Amino acid sequence: MISNANAVRLLALLSLALPSWGLPQAFNSSRGDAPSIPSASNTTVPTSTGAPAFTSTDTGFLRGVNIGGWLILEKWMSGDVFTGAGADAADEFNFDSTDGAAQALDNHWSTYFTEADVQTLKSYGLNALRIPIGFWAYDNTGTPYLKGADVYLEKAIGWARSAGMKVWIDCHGSPGSQNGFDNSGHAGAVLWQQGNNIEQSIAVLTTMAQKYGSTEYADTVIGLELVNEPLSDNGNNFDTTVQFAKDAYQAVRGAATNSNLMVVMHDAFRGPNSWTDTATSLGPKGAFGIDTHIYQVFTDDDKNIDQAAHISKACSKSSELGSANAIAPTFVGEWSAATVICVYPDGTTTAGSTCNVDGCQCQGDPIESWNEHMVEQAGRYVEAQLDTFEAHSSGYFFWSWGGPGPWGFKSAVDKGVIPNPVTSRKYEKQCA
């Protein structure tokens, strides 16, 4: 089992000089017994609509990218939105309460990601998009959140259809916040398993399944993710999360008329093999997919190794991914090119975000300024991950399309860090 203290997005890097591209907001998690929380089995699950039972999902291997920072604001990625009255807002929950927020959101939604971007991604050899969206796009009752993001999700589905790409819709922000990260919409307390938030989650997912799980969307929408990165402590109970997944699966399956729609669950930072029993209990292989996120920047261990060790660690994920994927489709729903390293003039690397040797460069430097040694080292790490995912999972989605530095797919392709097309290789057989 992966330790939650090691797997959750920690703000441990704040103890070092942060790279200039910043980091996703993280939650300072520590292990401990989670509080007793009523089981999600008490939640009312909609009765079946008579929708056909799951038959099979033959999506082929998914090579994709996340469209993060678009329909849910993350300040470290979409900082240009946080101006004027919203400059001090920490997350979308607070931003949406500020003067001019509705216009600012619409401007952002209409420009941050466009049909031309979909065509660009297609040209890189990608075939899928994972699109995060918040629950409030479908039910913002009792919250300051503004609706409207689903209009742009609809546009993106149309763009993907025209490009021959698939879409995986990710309910990235859940009522009460499933993790206390800004990527849930509201940073701070984790209240997802309190009150009627689980019930509201399932109701929203049912609404989403009725639309995106209909036969009208079956040619493009291949999956619906129930919740993104729920913690397994700090206000959440893992057993409750598992029961939620089972109940939500039944609700989505009952509401969808597309019998091939895959229902996907993030592993709650417990590792994909913690979900294989759940997957087999719910139906035939392919009915329930597992999403795991793999980063090497957040833990003390990852901050203290050189790039060769990062590459070795990327290769070592083959066993965990492969064993889970043999039982249920297992996807790396998020990963990046980021590591906390510096490169010396001779091409060797060291852990850290600062160095004093003349000619040494650290990954936090603007990606446009990266020298050939940094590009090579980052490229080697990317290709080791790609080789592992291609051989031992059912697909992957880079985080993210428009992120800064090594978190931005387009900038990394432009710099030569990510191969173009993504199936080409410059550094072959690193994991042999």
Coordinates of C-alpha atoms in Angstrom, one line a residue:
M1 CA 0.0 0.0 0.0
I2 CA 1.3 3.5 -0.9
S3 CA 1.6 5.6 2.2
N4 CA -0.8 8.6 2.1
A5 CA 1.9 10.7 3.6
N6 CA 4.1 10.0 0.7
A7 CA 1.5 9.9 -2.1
V8 CA -0.7 13.0 -1.4
R9 CA 0.4 16.3 -3.0
L10 CA 2.4 17.7 -0.1
L11 CA 3.7 21.2 0.1
A12 CA 7.0 19.8 1.2
L13 CA 8.8 21.7 -1.6
L14 CA 8.0 24.9 0.3
S15 CA 10.9 24.0 2.5
L16 CA 13.2 24.6 -0.5
A17 CA 13.5 27.4 -3.0
L18 CA 10.5 26.8 -5.2
P19 CA 11.1 26.5 -9.0
S20 CA 9.9 29.5 -10.8
W21 CA 7.0 27.5 -12.4
G22 CA 5.6 26.9 -9.0
L23 CA 3.7 23.8 -8.0
P24 CA 0.1 22.6 -7.7
Q25 CA -1.4 23.5 -4.4
A26 CA -1.0 20.6 -2.0
F27 CA -2.4 19.5 1.3
N28 CA -0.2 19.0 4.4
S29 CA -1.3 15.4 5.1
S30 CA -0.1 13.2 7.9
R31 CA -1.1 9.6 8.7
G32 CA -3.6 8.9 11.4
D33 CA -6.9 7.3 12.0
A34 CA -9.6 9.1 10.1
P35 CA -12.7 10.2 12.0
S36 CA -15.7 8.0 12.0
I37 CA -18.0 9.0 9.2
P38 CA -21.4 7.6 8.2
S39 CA -21.1 5.1 5.4
A40 CA -22.0 6.2 1.9
S41 CA -24.2 3.1 1.8
N42 CA -26.9 5.3 3.5
T43 CA -27.0 7.4 0.4
T44 CA -30.1 7.0 -1.8
V45 CA -29.0 5.6 -5.1
P46 CA -31.3 6.3 -8.1
T47 CA -33.1 3.2 -9.3
S48 CA -32.1 1.8 -12.7
T49 CA -33.7 3.4 -15.7
G50 CA -33.5 0.2 -17.6
A51 CA -30.3 1.2 -19.3
P52 CA -28.4 -1.7 -20.9
A53 CA -25.9 -3.5 -18.8
F54 CA -22.2 -2.9 -19.5
T55 CA -21.1 -4.9 -22.5
S56 CA -17.5 -4.0 -23.4
T57 CA -15.2 -1.0 -23.7
D58 CA -12.6 -1.3 -26.5
T59 CA -11.1 2.2 -26.3
G60 CA -7.7 1.2 -27.6
F61 CA -4.7 2.6 -25.9
L62 CA -5.4 6.2 -24.7
R63 CA -2.7 8.7 -25.3
G64 CA -3.9 12.0 -23.9
V65 CA -3.5 15.2 -22.1
N66 CA -5.5 17.0 -19.3
I67 CA -7.1 20.3 -20.0
G68 CA -6.4 21.5 -16.5
G69 CA -6.8 25.1 -15.3
W70 CA -9.6 25.6 -17.8
L71 CA -13.1 24.8 -16.5
I72 CA -11.8 24.7 -12.9
L73 CA -9.4 27.6 -12.0
E74 CA -6.0 26.7 -10.5
K75 CA -4.1 29.9 -9.7
W76 CA -0.7 28.4 -10.3
M77 CA -1.8 27.5 -13.8
S78 CA -4.3 30.2 -14.7
G79 CA -2.9 33.2 -12.8
D80 CA -3.8 35.7 -15.6
V81 CA -7.5 35.3 -14.5
F82 CA -6.8 36.3 -11.0
T83 CA -6.6 40.1 -11.5
G84 CA -8.6 43.1 -10.4
A85 CA -11.1 42.3 -7.7
G86 CA -10.2 38.6 -7.9
A87 CA -6.4 39.1 -7.5
D88 CA -6.4 37.9 -3.9
A89 CA -8.7 34.9 -4.3
A90 CA -7.0 31.6 -3.6
D91 CA -9.4 29.4 -5.5
E92 CA -12.5 29.4 -7.7
F93 CA -14.8 29.3 -4.7
N94 CA -13.5 32.7 -3.6
F95 CA -12.9 34.1 -7.1
D96 CA -16.5 33.5 -8.2
S97 CA -17.7 35.9 -5.4
T98 CA -15.7 38.8 -6.7
D99 CA -16.9 41.7 -8.9
G100 CA -16.5 40.9 -12.6
A101 CA -16.0 37.2 -12.1
A102 CA -18.7 36.1 -14.6
Q103 CA -17.1 38.1 -17.4
A104 CA -13.6 37.0 -16.4
L105 CA -14.6 33.4 -16.4
D106 CA -16.2 33.6 -19.8
N107 CA -13.2 35.4 -21.2
H108 CA -11.0 32.6 -19.8
W109 CA -13.1 29.8 -21.0
S110 CA -13.3 31.2 -24.5
T111 CA -9.6 31.7 -25.0
Y112 CA -7.6 29.3 -22.8
F113 CA -8.4 26.2 -24.8
T114 CA -9.8 26.3 -28.4
E115 CA -10.6 24.0 -31.3
A116 CA -7.2 24.9 -32.8
D117 CA -5.6 23.5 -29.7
V118 CA -7.4 20.2 -30.2
Q119 CA -6.1 20.0 -33.7
T120 CA -2.6 20.7 -32.4
L121 CA -2.9 17.9 -29.9
K122 CA -4.1 15.5 -32.6
S123 CA -1.1 16.4 -34.6
Y124 CA 1.2 15.2 -31.8
G125 CA -0.2 11.7 -31.9
L126 CA -2.7 12.1 -29.0
N127 CA -6.1 10.5 -29.2
A128 CA -7.8 11.5 -26.0
L129 CA -8.6 14.5 -23.7
R130 CA -9.3 14.3 -19.9
I131 CA -11.4 17.3 -19.1
P132 CA -11.8 18.4 -15.5
I133 CA -15.0 20.1 -14.5
G134 CA -16.6 21.0 -11.1
F135 CA -19.9 19.7 -9.7
W136 CA -21.2 23.3 -9.6
A137 CA -21.5 23.4 -13.4
Y138 CA -24.6 21.2 -12.8
D139 CA -25.7 22.2 -9.3
N140 CA -24.3 25.3 -7.6
T141 CA -27.1 25.5 -5.0
G142 CA -26.0 27.1 -1.8
T143 CA -22.5 28.0 -3.1
P144 CA -20.9 31.1 -4.6
Y145 CA -19.8 29.1 -7.7
L146 CA -20.9 30.4 -11.0
K147 CA -22.3 28.1 -13.6
G148 CA -21.5 28.0 -17.3
A149 CA -18.5 25.7 -17.7
D150 CA -20.6 22.9 -19.1
V151 CA -21.2 25.1 -22.2
Y152 CA -17.5 24.9 -23.0
L153 CA -17.3 21.2 -22.1
E154 CA -19.9 20.8 -24.8
K155 CA -17.8 22.7 -27.3
A156 CA -14.7 20.6 -26.4
I157 CA -16.6 17.4 -27.0
G158 CA -17.6 18.7 -30.5
W159 CA -14.0 19.7 -31.2
A160 CA -12.8 16.3 -30.2
R161 CA -15.4 14.6 -32.3
S162 CA -14.4 16.6 -35.3
A163 CA -10.7 15.6 -34.7
G164 CA -11.5 11.9 -34.1
M165 CA -10.4 12.1 -30.5
K166 CA -12.0 10.7 -27.4
V167 CA -13.1 12.6 -24.2
W168 CA -12.9 11.4 -20.6
I169 CA -15.0 13.7 -18.4
D170 CA -13.5 14.1 -14.9
C171 CA -15.6 15.4 -12.0
H172 CA -12.6 17.2 -10.6
G173 CA -14.3 19.2 -7.9
S174 CA -16.9 17.5 -5.6
P175 CA -19.2 19.0 -3.0
G176 CA -17.5 20.0 0.3
S177 CA -14.0 19.4 -1.3
Q178 CA -12.7 15.9 -1.5
N179 CA -9.1 16.9 -0.8
G180 CA -8.8 20.5 0.4
F181 CA -6.8 21.4 -2.7
D182 CA -7.6 24.3 -4.9
N183 CA -8.0 21.8 -7.7
S184 CA -11.3 20.8 -6.0
G185 CA -12.5 24.4 -6.3
H186 CA -12.2 25.2 -2.6
A187 CA -8.9 25.0 -0.8
G188 CA -8.9 24.3 3.0
A189 CA -11.1 21.8 4.9
V190 CA -12.0 18.4 3.5
L191 CA -15.8 18.1 4.0
W192 CA -16.8 15.8 1.2
Q193 CA -17.9 13.0 3.5
Q194 CA -19.8 15.4 5.8
G195 CA -23.5 16.2 5.7
N196 CA -25.2 15.4 2.4
N197 CA -22.2 16.0 0.2
I198 CA -21.8 12.4 -0.9
E199 CA -25.5 12.3 -1.8
Q200 CA -25.1 15.5 -3.8
S201 CA -22.0 14.0 -5.5
I202 CA -24.0 11.0 -6.7
A203 CA -26.9 13.2 -7.8
V204 CA -24.6 15.4 -9.9
L205 CA -22.9 12.3 -11.4
T206 CA -26.3 10.9 -12.3
T207 CA -27.1 14.2 -14.1
M208 CA -23.8 14.0 -16.0
A209 CA -24.3 10.3 -16.9
Q210 CA -27.8 11.0 -18.2
K211 CA -26.3 13.5 -20.7
Y212 CA -22.7 12.4 -21.5
G213 CA -23.5 8.7 -21.0
S214 CA -26.3 8.8 -23.6
T215 CA -25.9 7.2 -27.0
E216 CA -25.7 10.7 -28.6
Y217 CA -22.2 11.1 -27.1
A218 CA -21.1 7.4 -27.3
D219 CA -18.9 8.1 -30.3
T220 CA -16.7 10.5 -28.3
V221 CA -17.2 10.3 -24.6
I222 CA -15.6 7.1 -23.4
G223 CA -15.4 7.6 -19.6
L224 CA -16.8 9.5 -16.6
E225 CA -14.6 9.8 -13.5
L226 CA -16.5 9.8 -10.2
V227 CA -14.1 12.0 -8.2
N228 CA -10.6 13.3 -8.5
E229 CA -7.9 12.7 -5.8
P230 CA -10.0 12.1 -2.7
L231 CA -7.9 11.9 0.4
S232 CA -8.0 8.8 2.5
D233 CA -7.6 10.7 5.8
N234 CA -7.8 14.3 7.0
G235 CA -11.6 14.2 7.0
N236 CA -12.2 11.3 4.7
N237 CA -12.5 7.6 5.4
F238 CA -11.3 5.2 2.8
D239 CA -14.0 2.6 3.4
T240 CA -16.6 5.3 2.9
T241 CA -14.8 6.3 -0.4
V242 CA -15.0 2.7 -1.6
Q243 CA -18.7 2.5 -0.8
F244 CA -19.3 5.8 -2.5
A245 CA -17.6 4.4 -5.6
K246 CA -19.8 1.4 -5.6
D247 CA -23.0 3.4 -5.1
A248 CA -22.0 6.0 -7.7
Y249 CA -21.0 3.3 -10.2
Q250 CA -24.5 1.9 -9.9
A251 CA -26.1 5.3 -10.3
V252 CA -24.1 6.2 -13.3
R253 CA -24.6 2.8 -14.9
G254 CA -28.4 3.1 -14.3
A255 CA -28.5 6.6 -15.8
A256 CA -26.4 6.0 -18.9
T257 CA -27.8 4.6 -22.1
N258 CA -24.3 4.1 -23.6
S259 CA -23.6 0.5 -22.5
N260 CA -19.9 1.0 -23.3
L261 CA -19.3 4.0 -21.0
M262 CA -16.4 3.3 -18.6
V263 CA -16.9 4.5 -15.0
V264 CA -13.5 5.6 -13.6
M265 CA -12.3 6.0 -10.0
H266 CA -9.2 7.7 -8.7
D267 CA -7.2 5.4 -6.4
A268 CA -7.5 7.8 -3.4
F269 CA -3.7 7.7 -3.1
R270 CA -3.9 4.0 -2.1
G271 CA -2.4 2.7 -5.3
P272 CA -4.3 1.0 -8.1
N273 CA -4.1 -2.5 -6.7
S274 CA -6.3 -1.3 -3.7
W275 CA -9.2 -1.1 -6.2
T276 CA -9.0 -4.3 -8.1
D277 CA -11.4 -6.2 -5.8
T278 CA -13.9 -3.3 -6.2
A279 CA -13.5 -3.4 -9.9
T280 CA -14.1 -7.2 -10.2
S281 CA -17.1 -6.9 -7.8
L282 CA -18.9 -4.4 -10.1
G283 CA -18.8 -6.2 -13.4
P284 CA -16.8 -7.6 -16.3
K285 CA -13.3 -6.2 -17.0
G286 CA -13.6 -2.8 -18.5
A287 CA -16.7 -1.7 -16.7
F288 CA -14.8 0.1 -14.0
G289 CA -11.5 1.8 -14.7
I290 CA -8.8 2.8 -12.2
D291 CA -7.0 6.2 -12.3
T292 CA -3.7 6.6 -10.6
H293 CA -1.5 9.8 -10.6
I294 CA 2.3 9.5 -10.7
Y295 CA 4.5 12.5 -9.9
Q296 CA 8.1 12.6 -8.6
V297 CA 8.2 16.1 -7.0
F298 CA 6.2 16.1 -3.8
T299 CA 7.9 13.8 -1.3
D300 CA 11.2 14.1 0.6
D301 CA 12.5 11.0 -1.2
D302 CA 11.7 12.5 -4.6
K303 CA 13.3 15.8 -3.8
N304 CA 16.6 14.1 -2.9
I305 CA 17.4 12.0 -5.9
D306 CA 19.1 12.7 -9.2
Q307 CA 17.6 12.2 -12.6
A308 CA 19.0 8.7 -13.1
A309 CA 17.2 7.7 -10.0
H310 CA 14.0 9.4 -11.2
I311 CA 14.3 7.4 -14.4
S312 CA 14.8 4.2 -12.6
K313 CA 11.8 4.9 -10.4
A314 CA 9.7 5.6 -13.5
C315 CA 10.7 2.2 -14.9
S316 CA 9.9 0.5 -11.6
K317 CA 6.2 1.5 -11.8
S318 CA 5.8 -1.4 -14.3
S319 CA 4.9 -4.0 -11.7
E320 CA 2.3 -2.0 -9.9
L321 CA 0.6 -0.8 -13.1
G322 CA 0.8 -4.1 -14.8
S323 CA -0.7 -6.1 -12.0
A324 CA -3.6 -3.8 -11.7
N325 CA -4.1 -3.5 -15.4
A326 CA -4.4 -7.2 -15.8
I327 CA -7.5 -7.1 -13.7
A328 CA -9.1 -3.7 -14.5
P329 CA -8.2 -1.0 -17.1
T330 CA -5.6 1.1 -15.2
F331 CA -4.8 4.6 -16.4
V332 CA -2.2 7.1 -15.4
G333 CA -4.6 10.0 -15.3
E334 CA -1.9 12.5 -14.4
W335 CA 1.9 12.7 -14.8
S336 CA 4.3 15.4 -15.8
A337 CA 7.9 16.1 -16.9
A338 CA 8.8 17.8 -13.6
T339 CA 11.5 16.7 -11.2
V340 CA 13.5 18.7 -8.7
I341 CA 16.9 18.6 -10.3
C342 CA 19.8 20.7 -11.5
V343 CA 22.1 19.8 -14.4
Y344 CA 25.9 20.5 -14.4
P345 CA 27.7 21.6 -17.5
D346 CA 29.0 18.1 -18.1
G347 CA 25.4 16.8 -18.3
T348 CA 25.3 15.1 -14.9
T349 CA 22.5 15.9 -12.5
T350 CA 21.9 16.5 -8.8
A351 CA 18.9 16.8 -6.6
G352 CA 17.7 20.3 -5.7
S353 CA 16.4 23.6 -7.1
T354 CA 19.5 25.7 -6.7
C355 CA 23.2 25.3 -7.6
N356 CA 26.3 27.5 -7.5
V357 CA 28.4 25.9 -10.2
D358 CA 29.0 28.2 -13.2
G359 CA 26.9 26.9 -16.1
C360 CA 24.7 24.8 -13.8
Q361 CA 21.0 25.0 -14.7
C362 CA 18.0 24.0 -12.6
Q363 CA 14.6 22.8 -13.8
G364 CA 12.8 25.7 -12.2
D365 CA 14.4 28.0 -14.8
P366 CA 12.1 29.1 -17.6
I367 CA 11.7 26.2 -20.0
E368 CA 12.5 28.6 -22.9
S369 CA 16.0 29.0 -21.5
W370 CA 16.7 25.3 -20.9
N371 CA 20.0 24.2 -22.4
E372 CA 20.6 21.0 -24.3
H373 CA 21.6 19.1 -21.1
M374 CA 18.4 20.0 -19.3
V375 CA 16.3 19.2 -22.3
E376 CA 18.0 15.8 -22.6
Q377 CA 17.6 14.9 -19.0
A378 CA 13.9 15.9 -18.9
G379 CA 13.4 14.1 -22.2
R380 CA 14.9 10.9 -20.9
Y381 CA 12.6 11.0 -17.9
V382 CA 9.6 11.6 -20.0
E383 CA 10.4 8.8 -22.4
A384 CA 11.0 6.3 -19.5
Q385 CA 7.5 7.2 -18.2
L386 CA 6.0 6.8 -21.6
D387 CA 7.6 3.4 -22.2
T388 CA 6.3 2.2 -18.8
F389 CA 2.8 3.4 -19.4
E390 CA 2.7 2.1 -23.0
A391 CA 3.7 -1.4 -21.8
H392 CA 1.9 -1.8 -18.5
S393 CA -1.3 0.4 -18.5
S394 CA -4.3 1.2 -20.6
G395 CA -3.4 4.8 -21.2
Y396 CA -2.1 8.1 -19.8
F397 CA -3.0 11.8 -19.7
F398 CA -0.2 14.3 -19.2
W399 CA -0.9 17.2 -16.7
S400 CA -1.5 19.5 -18.3
W401 CA -2.1 21.2 -21.7
G402 CA -1.2 24.7 -20.7
G403 CA 0.7 24.5 -17.5
P404 CA 4.0 26.3 -16.8
G405 CA 7.4 24.8 -17.6
P406 CA 7.5 21.0 -17.4
W407 CA 3.8 21.0 -16.5
G408 CA 2.8 22.3 -20.0
F409 CA 2.5 19.8 -22.7
K410 CA 2.7 22.2 -25.6
S411 CA 5.7 24.1 -24.2
A412 CA 7.5 20.7 -23.5
V413 CA 6.8 19.5 -27.1
D414 CA 8.0 22.8 -28.5
K415 CA 11.2 22.5 -26.5
G416 CA 11.9 18.9 -27.5
V417 CA 11.2 17.4 -24.0
I418 CA 8.2 15.5 -25.1
P419 CA 8.6 13.5 -28.4
N420 CA 6.6 14.5 -31.4
P421 CA 4.8 12.3 -32.2
V422 CA 4.5 10.9 -28.7
T423 CA 5.2 7.4 -29.9
S424 CA 8.6 8.3 -31.3
R425 CA 11.7 7.8 -29.2
K426 CA 15.1 9.4 -28.9
Y427 CA 16.3 7.5 -25.8
E428 CA 15.3 3.9 -26.5
K429 CA 15.1 0.9 -24.1
Q430 CA 15.8 2.8 -20.9
C431 CA 13.6 0.4 -19.0
A432 CA 15.0 -2.7 -20.6

